[in-house]
Amino acid sequence: MEVLDNKITKFREGLAKTNLSFREESLKYAEDTLTELDFPTTRVERWKYTRVAKIANTQFSSRKDVVKQLNLPIQDAYTVVLVNGYFDKELSSKNLPEGVEISATSQSANNLLGKVATIKNEVFTALNTLYATDGVSLRIKAKTIVDKPIQLVHVITGENTIATVRNVLVSERFSEAEVVQVFLSENANASFTNNVSEIIVEEGAKLVLDKLQNESESNFHYSNECVQQASNSNFKINTITLNGGLVRNDLTIDVDGENCETHLNGAYILKGKQHVDNHTVVNHLKPNCHSNEMYKGVMDDQSTGVFNGRILVSKDSQKIEAYQSNGNVLLSDSASINSKPELEIYADNVKCSHGSTTGQLDDEAIYYLRTRGISEKSAKALMVTAFISDVTKRMDNDKVVEYVHNQLHDRFGWDF
Amino acid sequence: MIKITNLHASINGKEILKGLDLEVKAGEVHAIMGPNGAGKSTLASILAGREDYEVTEGSVDFDGVDLLALNTEDRAREGLFLAFQYPVEIPGVSNVNFLRTALNEIREYRGQEQIPAKDFLAMVKEKSKLVELDAGLASRAVNEGFSGGEKKRNEIFQMAMLEPKLAILDETDSGLDIDALRIVSNGVNALKSDNNATIVITHYQRLLDYIVPDFVHVLHDGKIVKTGPKELALELEEKGYDWLK
Ligand SMILES: Nc1ncnc2c1ncn2[C@@H]1O[C@H](COP(=O)(O)OP(=O)(O)O)[C@@H](O)[C@H]1O
Ligand SMILES: [Mg+2]
C-alpha cells in the first residue's frame, strides 16, 4: 500500500503508551497495523478525497488542562467532562440515577475495549488503541429508562494538543437512553482529537446518540464509531458538524439481529477552508430490519465535503428496507463535495434506495423571495435553513436542536 | 402612482420593449392585454427588478422614486407587488415563515417596529380567508405541491398580506376555473382602495368581468398601441389583435 515516507514513527515518538485495559490481541493488532502502514495518502480508496498530511506533519503532545465555563447544549443532564482526553471529576456530575454507570475508561474493569472497533487497516484507530489516555465508559443497565440525557463533553485546549479518547457505551437489554456527545475547543489551535467509541446496543434496547462537533476552525478531528445492534434494538445517531478544520467521521453499524431500526442523520455546514468527510457503513447481517440515512451538507467559500455511504445487505438478510440520501448545497463556486453512495446487496427480497444531489440555491426562488421584500441574504438563509431543517427535524431533543440553530446563527447569521 | 416613459428593454441582445409609455394613478385599475409574446411578462419582470433584462432607455417614476435605480427587494419595500404568471416552488420554506420575514423586512425599511406574533397570526387568518386559502396551505412550503389554482390564490394571499401600493397581476386568471376566478377576483377587489392601484395583465376578457378596469391597453411588439375604456376588452375578444397591427 502507498504510504507517506514513514511519518508515523516520528508521530508516535512523543506519545505515551495507553494504560487502558485493552485486550492483548487488540494492542498487538494495532501495533501490527502501525508497523505495516503509514498515514494514508489519497491513493488509499477510503482516503481518496481527504488529505491528512497536516496531521502527519505536526508534532502533537498530550497534556492535562482545566477549563472553567462551558457553553453546553443541555443544562439539565448527567454530564461528564473530559479535557484533552483526561477525565475531569470536578466538572462531571456526581449523582447518577439508578441503573446508569458512568466512569472513566481507565477506572472501569472493562473487557470490551477493542472488541467492537475492528476496522481493518485503519491507522487512526490503531493510534487510538495504542495511545488512548482515557475516555468514558457508560453502561445503561437492563430495562433502565434514563430520565435525562447523558451528556459527554470533550474539550480540547492549547496548541498542537492531542486528545486520544476511547469510549465504550453499552445499552443493555430493553434499556432506553439518549447520549449527547459534544466536542468543543478552548483556545485550541491546530490540535487533534482522535475519538473512538465502541457501542453495543443489546436486544430490545433503544439508544439515541447526538454527536455535535464544534471545535475550532484550525482543529483536526478523527472519529470512529463502531456500533453493534442486537435484535429488536433501535439506534439513532445524529452527527452534526458545526465547526472544525479537518474532520473525518467513520461510522460503522453492524445490524446483527432481526427487527432492528437504525437511523443515521447527519449535517455538515462549512465555510472557509473547512474539510469534512463522513464515511458511513450500515451492515445488514440479519433479515427484517429497517435503516434510514439522511445526510445534508452546506458548503460555502472554499470548503470541501466528502460523503461516502455504504449499505451492505448480506445474502440471507431478506426483507431489509434500507434508504439513504445525501443532499448538498454549494454556496460558492469554490466549494465542492464528493458524494458517493455504495449499495452492495446480496439478498433478493429487499427494498433499498439511495440518492445524492448537489446543487446551488435556486436563483428563481431567490428572486421570488426578493420580490416580496426579502433581502438576498435573508432569502438564502431561509432556503439554507429549510434545507438543514430536514435533518434537524429528525432529531428528538429540542434543546440539542436549539443549540445547533444557535451555533449556526452565530457562525453564519442564519435564523431558524 | 407609476409613470413609465419611453421604456426600452432587451434580453440577450434582443429588444423586447420598444418605447413603452404608461401612467397609472392611485385608485385606478388598468388592464394590459395583448397576444402571446407581446412583452407583457417582460414589462412586469422589469418593473419587479429582474436582473436578466437590460433597460436601455426610458424611466419609471414610482410615487416619486426612481424605480429602476432600486434593487428588487427595495421595490417591494416601496410598495410594488408582482403576482407571478408562474409562481415558484420553494422546497421546505414555509409560507408563513417567509411572509413574516418579508413583512418584517419591509417594516424595517420603513422604520417601523416588527410585527407582534399575535397580530401576524391574526392577519394570516384573516387574509387567507379572503382568498379562501386552506389554513393548511398557509403553513406549507411555498407553492410546493400546490395545484395551479392554489398557486394563484397563494399569490393573492401574499398580496393581501403585504398590502402593496401597486399590484401587478400577471395572467393570474390562467389555469383558474370559474369558481377560483371568482374567489381570486373578489380578493383583489376587496383589497382595492383610493390609495393603491392595480395592473391586470391578461389575454382573456373573462377576468375583466370580475376585476373591472378603468382603462384597457393593448401591448403589441413592445409598445402600447391602443388605450381605451373597459369596452375595448370586449372588442378585442371579438376581433382579436390583428386589426391593431
Ligand atoms: N430569456 C429570454 N431570452 C430571449 N427572449 C426572451 C426571453 N424571455 C422572453 N423572451 C421573448 O420576449 C418576448 C416577450 O415575452 P413575454 O414578455 O413573456 O410575452 P407575454 O408575457 O406578453 O406573452 C417573446 O418573444 C419571448 O420569446
Ligand atoms: Mg406572459
XYZ file of C-alpha atoms and ligand atoms in Angstrom:
689
model
C 0.000 0.000 0.000
C 1.104 3.521 -0.802
C 2.365 5.421 2.234
C 3.879 8.753 3.160
C 7.557 8.323 3.972
C 7.205 6.888 7.403
C 5.774 9.868 9.243
C 4.148 7.616 11.748
C 7.305 6.656 13.613
C 8.015 10.291 14.344
C 4.362 10.926 15.194
C 4.473 8.208 17.850
C 7.698 9.361 19.460
C 6.237 11.958 21.776
C 3.250 9.881 22.872
C 2.949 7.634 25.921
C 1.509 4.136 25.548
C -2.024 3.664 26.801
C -2.800 2.420 30.296
C -6.304 1.341 29.401
C -7.100 -2.330 29.853
C -7.144 -3.352 26.202
C -7.109 -6.987 25.354
C -3.665 -8.182 24.364
C -4.793 -9.065 20.871
C -6.194 -5.569 20.276
C -2.898 -3.989 21.212
C -0.987 -6.397 19.041
C -3.285 -5.817 16.107
C -2.872 -2.054 16.455
C 0.900 -2.384 16.704
C 0.984 -4.572 13.602
C -1.162 -2.080 11.720
C 1.206 0.761 12.505
C 4.283 -1.259 11.691
C 2.830 -2.141 8.351
C 1.161 1.140 7.432
C 1.911 4.802 7.497
C -0.628 7.638 7.310
C -2.949 7.122 4.363
C -2.431 9.065 1.164
C -5.181 9.928 -1.283
C -4.235 6.777 -3.175
C -5.897 4.772 -0.452
C -9.507 4.451 -1.615
C -11.039 5.244 1.771
C -8.997 8.438 1.929
C -9.222 9.466 -1.685
C -10.581 12.956 -1.024
C -9.111 13.649 2.397
C -5.509 14.688 2.879
C -4.054 14.082 6.299
C -0.560 15.450 5.658
C -1.219 18.328 8.044
C -1.867 15.845 10.819
C 1.055 13.646 9.830
C 3.434 16.600 9.787
C 2.543 18.028 13.179
C 4.268 17.031 16.376
C 1.397 16.777 18.841
C 1.691 16.344 22.547
C -0.676 15.189 25.221
C -1.289 17.492 28.189
C -3.736 17.853 31.041
C -5.583 21.116 31.481
C -8.501 22.624 33.330
C -11.407 24.567 31.870
C -13.968 26.709 33.631
C -17.050 27.950 31.864
C -18.521 25.766 29.152
C -21.414 26.535 26.868
C -23.231 23.209 26.833
C -26.295 22.224 24.817
C -28.144 20.821 27.800
C -28.197 22.237 31.299
C -30.299 19.525 32.811
C -28.317 16.410 32.021
C -25.999 13.870 33.561
C -22.782 15.400 32.375
C -19.282 14.043 32.078
C -16.384 16.231 31.012
C -13.059 15.233 29.560
C -10.350 17.773 28.885
C -7.701 16.785 26.358
C -8.686 13.181 26.826
C -8.471 13.216 30.623
C -11.458 12.761 32.857
C -12.434 15.910 34.752
C -14.001 14.876 38.049
C -14.736 18.467 39.096
C -16.945 19.270 36.137
C -18.659 15.899 35.969
C -21.972 15.063 37.627
C -21.661 13.348 40.988
C -25.160 11.968 41.194
C -26.216 9.386 38.718
C -29.564 7.697 38.533
C -30.163 4.087 39.340
C -29.152 1.831 36.509
C -26.589 4.147 34.919
C -22.887 3.543 35.371
C -20.513 6.156 34.084
C -16.821 6.036 34.765
C -13.512 6.909 33.241
C -12.495 4.150 30.880
C -9.259 3.968 32.893
C -11.256 3.182 36.040
C -13.566 0.600 34.598
C -12.932 -3.096 34.656
C -13.886 -3.282 31.048
C -13.353 -6.302 28.907
C -14.974 -4.798 25.826
C -12.159 -2.493 24.770
C -11.100 -3.287 21.245
C -13.881 -5.787 20.800
C -16.176 -3.743 18.598
C -13.768 -1.327 16.918
C -12.221 -3.697 14.467
C -11.902 -1.685 11.271
C -9.111 -3.244 9.289
C -6.065 -1.269 8.291
C -7.198 1.916 9.944
C -4.206 3.884 11.113
C -6.045 6.443 13.243
C -7.985 3.776 15.086
C -4.770 1.860 15.707
C -3.196 5.058 17.054
C -6.219 5.487 19.248
C -5.824 1.989 20.668
C -2.131 2.388 21.421
C -2.249 5.927 22.828
C -5.689 6.474 24.352
C -5.284 8.430 27.580
C -8.822 7.869 28.784
C -12.472 8.069 27.801
C -15.955 7.409 29.006
C -17.318 4.020 29.905
C -21.060 4.121 30.023
C -23.365 1.284 30.856
C -27.140 1.562 30.902
C -28.360 -1.387 32.922
C -31.022 -3.699 31.573
C -34.546 -2.230 31.443
C -33.389 1.151 32.699
C -35.132 4.109 31.152
C -32.904 7.090 31.770
C -34.898 10.184 32.675
C -32.461 12.801 31.360
C -29.908 12.917 28.582
C -26.384 11.847 29.342
C -24.022 14.499 28.095
C -20.435 13.603 27.265
C -18.327 16.686 26.794
C -14.911 16.566 25.184
C -12.880 19.743 25.364
C -9.552 20.256 23.702
C -7.247 23.139 24.637
C -3.925 24.636 23.590
C -1.661 24.417 20.606
C -0.811 21.116 18.904
C -2.500 19.196 21.677
C -3.568 15.655 21.028
C -6.572 14.169 22.779
C -6.867 10.435 22.298
C -10.167 9.280 23.672
C -11.613 5.813 23.864
C -15.226 5.303 24.870
C -17.351 2.249 25.460
C -21.124 2.672 25.511
C -23.341 -0.248 26.360
C -27.116 -0.130 26.277
C -28.192 -3.314 27.964
C -31.333 -5.241 27.106
C -34.526 -3.174 26.894
C -32.931 -0.011 28.217
C -33.614 3.441 26.776
C -31.254 6.382 26.785
C -30.159 9.464 24.972
C -26.500 10.400 24.855
C -25.316 13.791 23.678
C -21.658 13.844 22.813
C -20.207 17.318 22.329
C -16.762 18.217 21.088
C -15.573 21.688 21.990
C -12.330 23.572 21.992
C -10.992 26.317 24.257
C -8.122 28.415 22.960
C -7.109 25.490 20.823
C -5.005 25.850 17.735
C -4.071 23.075 15.336
C -4.902 20.464 17.933
C -6.053 16.956 17.214
C -8.931 14.974 18.672
C -8.864 11.258 17.998
C -12.062 9.766 19.342
C -13.104 6.128 19.071
C -16.348 4.829 20.522
C -17.381 1.226 20.783
C -21.115 0.984 21.108
C -23.218 -2.026 21.936
C -26.983 -1.881 21.711
C -28.361 -5.061 23.185
C -31.621 -6.802 22.471
C -34.651 -4.511 22.610
C -32.609 -1.502 23.696
C -33.033 1.993 22.353
C -30.168 4.425 22.103
C -30.063 7.904 20.592
C -26.644 9.448 20.141
C -26.361 13.113 19.227
C -22.841 13.857 18.168
C -22.084 17.555 17.954
C -18.729 18.641 16.599
C -17.909 22.208 17.369
C -14.138 22.558 17.678
C -12.141 25.484 16.340
C -11.646 26.020 12.641
C -7.971 25.071 12.923
C -8.579 21.742 14.629
C -8.205 18.216 13.333
C -10.709 15.618 14.312
C -10.894 11.914 13.681
C -13.878 9.975 14.963
C -14.704 6.352 14.665
C -17.973 4.972 15.978
C -18.376 1.233 15.762
C -21.834 0.071 16.638
C -23.270 -3.384 17.180
C -27.008 -3.810 17.267
C -28.748 -6.910 18.598
C -32.269 -7.971 17.668
C -35.246 -5.654 18.226
C -32.965 -2.757 19.034
C -33.307 0.816 17.887
C -30.275 3.007 17.318
C -30.204 6.562 16.077
C -27.127 8.695 15.555
C -27.212 12.375 14.597
C -23.820 13.631 13.507
C -23.792 17.406 13.292
C -20.571 19.079 12.263
C -20.733 22.759 13.161
C -17.057 23.577 13.098
C -13.604 22.059 12.829
C -10.829 22.415 10.267
C -10.320 18.856 9.112
C -12.920 16.395 10.279
C -13.206 12.731 9.418
C -16.061 10.639 10.752
C -16.058 6.886 10.338
C -19.336 5.332 11.356
C -19.881 1.611 11.057
C -23.049 -0.062 12.211
C -23.349 -3.835 12.287
C -27.017 -4.677 12.466
C -26.599 -8.164 13.809
C -30.116 -9.047 14.861
C -33.600 -9.163 13.390
C -36.272 -6.442 13.631
C -33.876 -3.603 14.226
C -34.296 0.027 13.389
C -31.294 2.123 12.504
C -31.288 5.848 11.836
C -28.299 7.836 10.665
C -28.744 11.556 10.280
C -26.003 13.985 9.532
C -25.449 17.622 8.739
C -22.256 19.452 7.910
C -22.301 23.193 7.475
C -18.973 24.512 6.307
C -17.169 27.634 5.284
C -13.644 28.984 4.991
C -11.286 26.142 4.240
C -13.022 23.508 6.298
C -12.949 19.928 5.126
C -15.397 17.368 6.464
C -15.512 13.732 5.452
C -18.272 11.342 6.520
C -17.795 7.660 5.788
C -20.714 5.538 6.902
C -21.341 1.814 6.674
C -24.584 0.068 7.505
C -24.035 -3.638 7.553
C -27.274 -5.587 7.440
C -26.254 -9.022 8.679
C -29.725 -10.283 9.607
C -33.168 -10.126 7.958
C -36.222 -7.953 8.705
C -34.516 -4.706 9.517
C -35.010 -1.120 8.567
C -32.372 1.548 8.152
C -32.758 5.134 7.123
C -29.928 7.528 6.440
C -30.048 11.218 5.611
C -27.007 13.446 5.401
C -27.133 17.040 4.263
C -24.323 19.460 3.664
C -23.984 23.154 3.025
C -20.631 24.390 1.815
C -19.540 27.982 1.418
C -16.221 29.634 0.467
C -13.529 27.072 -0.366
C -14.814 24.391 1.947
C -14.954 20.808 0.822
C -17.088 17.892 1.829
C -16.982 14.160 1.362
C -19.847 11.765 1.810
C -19.375 8.067 1.327
C -22.283 5.934 2.414
C -22.188 2.175 2.093
C -25.088 -0.129 2.653
C -24.330 -3.820 2.746
C -27.054 -6.416 2.743
C -25.726 -9.930 3.230
C -27.069 -12.925 1.344
C -29.512 -14.157 3.964
C -30.733 -10.752 5.060
C -34.133 -10.792 3.404
C -36.820 -8.175 3.874
C -34.433 -5.363 4.534
C -35.568 -1.831 3.934
C -32.611 0.480 3.618
C -32.821 4.064 2.475
C -30.099 6.583 2.035
C -29.989 10.136 0.812
C -27.295 12.758 0.647
C -28.074 16.320 -0.375
C -25.623 19.136 -0.811
C -25.858 22.847 -1.406
C -22.839 24.748 -2.605
C -22.972 28.419 -1.687
C -19.850 29.374 -3.579
C -18.183 28.405 -6.823
C -15.056 27.360 -4.967
C -16.805 24.953 -2.608
C -17.059 21.304 -3.529
C -18.391 17.940 -2.457
C -17.596 14.376 -3.351
C -20.626 12.241 -2.725
C -20.645 8.534 -3.274
C -23.377 6.141 -2.266
C -22.450 2.479 -2.426
C -25.023 -0.264 -2.263
C -23.890 -3.853 -2.046
C -26.877 -6.099 -1.942
C -26.614 -9.864 -1.921
C -30.171 -10.693 -0.818
C -33.009 -10.611 -3.335
C -36.044 -9.598 -1.306
C -35.096 -6.116 -0.194
C -36.175 -2.524 -0.633
C -33.218 -0.230 -0.949
C -32.795 3.172 -2.415
C -30.245 5.886 -2.433
C -29.985 9.323 -3.891
C -27.425 12.032 -3.999
C -27.994 15.612 -5.069
C -25.660 18.554 -5.305
C -26.637 21.989 -6.428
C -26.694 25.658 -5.768
C -29.613 27.571 -4.385
C -32.300 28.103 -6.993
C -31.921 31.615 -8.465
C -35.602 31.718 -9.408
C -36.548 31.066 -5.802
C -34.179 33.756 -4.533
C -35.669 36.236 -6.997
C -39.196 35.284 -5.997
C -38.427 35.854 -2.321
C -36.775 39.178 -3.101
C -39.891 40.382 -4.938
C -41.627 40.036 -1.578
C -39.237 42.454 0.094
C -36.761 39.917 1.451
C -33.063 40.734 1.074
C -30.881 38.391 -0.908
C -29.057 37.353 2.248
C -32.267 36.527 4.099
C -33.647 34.713 1.064
C -30.601 32.462 1.000
C -30.780 31.961 4.750
C -34.433 30.935 4.516
C -33.612 28.356 1.895
C -30.494 27.015 3.590
C -32.143 26.719 6.974
C -35.091 24.907 5.411
C -32.621 22.548 3.786
C -30.797 21.757 7.030
C -34.055 21.508 8.944
C -34.808 18.314 7.046
C -32.096 16.779 9.208
C -32.687 18.588 12.490
C -36.411 17.758 12.269
C -35.394 14.139 12.670
C -33.692 14.840 15.975
C -35.610 14.190 19.172
C -34.145 16.632 21.634
C -35.360 20.232 21.236
C -32.531 21.568 23.392
C -29.955 19.984 21.139
C -31.672 21.344 18.043
C -31.786 24.778 19.652
C -28.056 24.581 20.364
C -27.395 23.644 16.737
C -29.546 26.520 15.495
C -27.855 28.989 17.848
C -24.396 27.915 16.769
C -25.358 28.290 13.117
C -26.850 31.668 13.861
C -23.613 32.835 15.478
C -21.428 31.406 12.749
C -23.489 32.195 9.658
C -26.089 34.735 10.777
C -28.983 32.463 9.884
C -32.221 32.471 11.827
C -34.183 29.268 12.122
C -48.580 56.236 -8.697
C -46.424 54.975 -11.540
C -45.272 56.694 -14.703
C -43.396 54.723 -17.307
C -41.769 56.808 -20.012
C -40.266 55.578 -23.275
C -39.138 52.270 -21.801
C -36.778 50.198 -23.934
C -35.503 46.878 -22.680
C -33.779 43.848 -24.067
C -32.691 40.387 -23.082
C -29.709 38.564 -24.539
C -29.383 41.397 -27.019
C -32.951 41.051 -28.236
C -35.108 44.144 -27.826
C -38.473 43.307 -26.260
C -39.832 46.640 -25.067
C -39.568 49.348 -27.665
C -40.607 52.663 -26.163
C -43.432 51.887 -23.795
C -45.425 54.629 -22.055
C -47.936 54.070 -19.301
C -49.300 56.074 -16.416
C -51.383 54.648 -13.593
C -52.867 56.826 -10.878
C -53.879 55.888 -7.345
C -57.293 54.282 -7.148
C -57.185 53.028 -10.753
C -57.271 49.603 -12.310
C -55.520 49.182 -15.652
C -55.672 46.130 -17.840
C -52.864 45.262 -20.217
C -53.845 42.876 -22.956
C -52.004 41.571 -25.927
C -51.104 38.421 -27.790
C -48.627 35.850 -26.537
C -45.085 37.072 -26.801
C -46.056 40.754 -26.885
C -43.860 41.558 -23.892
C -46.412 41.685 -21.066
C -44.471 39.455 -18.668
C -41.289 41.226 -19.666
C -42.784 44.533 -18.583
C -43.879 43.012 -15.279
C -40.433 41.487 -14.698
C -38.641 44.720 -15.459
C -40.841 46.622 -13.039
C -40.211 43.987 -10.365
C -36.461 44.265 -10.913
C -35.487 41.038 -12.563
C -31.815 41.297 -13.382
C -31.784 39.315 -16.645
C -33.190 42.274 -18.545
C -31.280 45.310 -19.621
C -33.101 48.623 -19.666
C -31.529 50.590 -22.484
C -33.677 53.709 -22.415
C -36.506 55.353 -20.531
C -37.549 55.915 -16.945
C -40.012 54.714 -14.354
C -41.215 57.006 -11.626
C -42.907 55.190 -8.760
C -44.556 57.638 -6.387
C -41.606 59.994 -6.650
C -38.935 57.284 -6.561
C -36.703 56.307 -9.476
C -37.828 52.700 -9.575
C -35.138 51.463 -11.938
C -32.422 52.558 -9.504
C -33.690 50.208 -6.798
C -32.922 46.528 -6.320
C -35.734 44.001 -6.356
C -36.338 43.862 -2.612
C -36.367 47.645 -2.227
C -39.011 47.937 -4.937
C -41.184 45.570 -2.925
C -40.447 47.585 0.202
C -41.536 50.725 -1.650
C -44.865 49.018 -2.252
C -44.641 47.174 -5.552
C -46.024 43.671 -5.817
C -45.914 41.203 -8.672
C -48.237 38.215 -8.778
C -46.259 35.784 -10.923
C -47.610 34.135 -14.038
C -45.626 31.072 -12.916
C -45.201 31.149 -9.120
C -42.008 29.461 -7.935
C -41.935 26.435 -5.645
C -39.548 26.794 -2.731
C -38.967 23.459 -1.004
C -39.001 23.489 2.762
C -39.555 27.227 3.237
C -42.923 27.676 4.870
C -45.345 30.264 3.529
C -45.922 31.733 6.950
C -42.260 31.866 7.864
C -41.335 33.587 4.651
C -44.184 36.102 4.894
C -43.170 37.020 8.421
C -39.628 37.638 7.194
C -40.975 39.680 4.284
C -43.283 41.793 6.429
C -40.607 42.477 8.974
C -38.001 43.436 6.408
C -40.499 45.759 4.728
C -41.325 47.294 8.106
C -37.673 47.703 8.967
C -37.128 49.525 5.667
C -39.945 51.874 6.550
C -38.627 52.425 10.059
C -41.465 50.524 11.684
C -41.455 48.031 14.536
C -41.527 44.295 13.915
C -44.998 42.863 13.760
C -46.072 41.212 17.025
C -46.520 37.441 16.638
C -50.154 37.615 17.682
C -51.043 40.306 15.142
C -49.230 38.401 12.450
C -51.156 35.213 13.076
C -54.437 37.089 13.171
C -53.517 38.676 9.848
C -52.671 35.295 8.300
C -56.035 34.003 9.400
C -57.962 36.988 8.076
C -56.147 37.215 4.745
C -56.201 33.522 3.971
C -59.939 33.680 4.437
C -60.103 36.447 1.868
C -58.897 34.124 -0.895
C -60.405 31.027 0.741
C -56.935 29.571 1.089
C -56.962 26.498 3.242
C -55.305 27.223 6.611
C -53.086 24.205 5.992
C -51.694 25.725 2.796
C -50.580 28.839 4.633
C -48.179 26.827 6.730
C -46.962 24.521 3.954
C -43.800 25.105 1.966
C -44.183 27.934 -0.549
C -46.139 26.604 -3.533
C -44.657 23.136 -3.101
C -47.110 20.594 -4.439
C -49.797 23.283 -4.856
C -52.234 22.930 -7.733
C -52.207 25.658 -10.379
C -55.222 27.328 -8.794
C -53.751 27.135 -5.299
C -50.586 28.805 -6.508
C -52.565 31.718 -7.950
C -54.599 32.048 -4.791
C -51.392 31.987 -2.808
C -50.126 34.929 -4.868
C -53.179 36.971 -3.943
C -52.867 35.834 -0.338
C -49.329 37.214 -0.309
C -50.556 40.414 -1.913
C -53.158 40.733 0.843
C -50.504 40.202 3.495
C -48.059 42.715 2.049
C -50.654 45.417 1.185
C -48.784 46.941 -1.769
C -49.365 50.344 -3.305
C -49.189 48.893 -6.784
C -50.014 45.298 -7.614
C -49.218 43.801 -11.000
C -51.129 40.622 -11.684
C -49.551 38.643 -14.493
C -52.064 36.248 -16.022
C -53.480 35.489 -12.616
C -56.565 34.113 -14.359
C -54.762 31.494 -16.435
C -55.469 27.976 -15.270
C -58.314 29.026 -12.997
C -61.772 27.514 -13.176
C -64.733 29.844 -12.832
C -65.036 29.398 -9.047
C -61.381 30.061 -8.444
C -61.541 33.028 -10.776
C -64.386 34.498 -8.739
C -62.523 33.923 -5.448
C -59.310 35.469 -6.707
C -61.142 38.454 -8.214
C -63.132 39.046 -5.038
C -59.870 39.058 -3.155
C -58.323 41.597 -5.482
C -61.435 43.797 -5.402
C -61.590 43.687 -1.617
C -58.033 44.990 -1.422
C -58.759 47.904 -3.739
C -58.670 51.407 -2.250
C -58.144 55.024 -3.249
C -54.531 54.742 -2.225
C -53.495 51.762 -4.278
C -53.620 50.712 -7.879
C -53.680 47.522 -9.884
C -52.314 46.494 -13.264
C -54.022 43.393 -14.561
C -52.214 41.540 -17.331
C -54.344 39.077 -19.189
C -55.191 37.918 -22.628
C -58.710 36.876 -21.801
C -61.539 39.330 -21.441
C -63.203 36.962 -18.945
C -61.211 38.201 -15.939
C -62.255 41.785 -16.630
C -65.887 40.926 -15.933
C -64.776 40.417 -12.349
C -61.997 42.930 -11.983
C -63.380 45.889 -13.881
C -60.649 48.108 -15.330
C -60.745 51.869 -15.718
C -58.507 51.580 -18.778
C -57.562 48.836 -21.182
C -54.238 48.967 -23.010
C -53.085 46.820 -25.852
C -49.436 45.856 -25.769
C -48.065 44.789 -29.079
C -44.488 44.398 -30.211
C -43.091 46.126 -27.153
C -45.342 49.175 -27.175
C -48.803 50.257 -26.051
C -50.593 50.520 -29.381
C -54.079 51.322 -28.154
C -55.778 52.534 -24.998
C -59.476 52.628 -24.326
C -62.271 52.140 -21.793
C -63.269 48.716 -20.490
C -65.356 48.069 -23.598
C -62.131 47.793 -25.573
C -61.601 44.407 -23.957
C -64.858 43.127 -25.452
C -63.892 44.446 -28.839
C -60.551 42.642 -28.622
C -62.289 39.462 -27.595
C -64.397 39.683 -30.743
C -61.890 40.891 -33.295
C -58.590 39.616 -31.990
C -55.433 41.710 -32.179
C -54.633 41.628 -35.869
C -56.587 44.790 -36.733
C -54.279 46.781 -34.447
C -51.018 45.848 -36.127
N -34.818 34.806 -21.695
C -35.225 35.220 -22.907
N -34.381 35.242 -23.953
C -34.788 35.643 -25.158
N -36.043 36.029 -25.442
C -36.940 36.033 -24.438
C -36.585 35.634 -23.122
N -37.681 35.747 -22.334
C -38.686 36.189 -23.138
N -38.238 36.373 -24.399
C -39.008 36.842 -25.534
O -39.596 38.071 -25.199
C -40.837 38.186 -25.841
C -41.875 38.623 -24.857
O -42.115 37.592 -23.924
P -43.138 37.773 -22.745
O -42.858 39.054 -22.084
O -43.081 36.554 -21.912
O -44.525 37.861 -23.503
P -46.014 37.784 -22.974
O -45.975 37.755 -21.479
O -46.657 39.013 -23.499
O -46.610 36.557 -23.543
C -41.127 36.852 -26.511
O -40.831 36.980 -27.874
C -40.169 35.928 -25.867
O -39.787 34.901 -26.719
Mg -46.640 36.329 -20.060
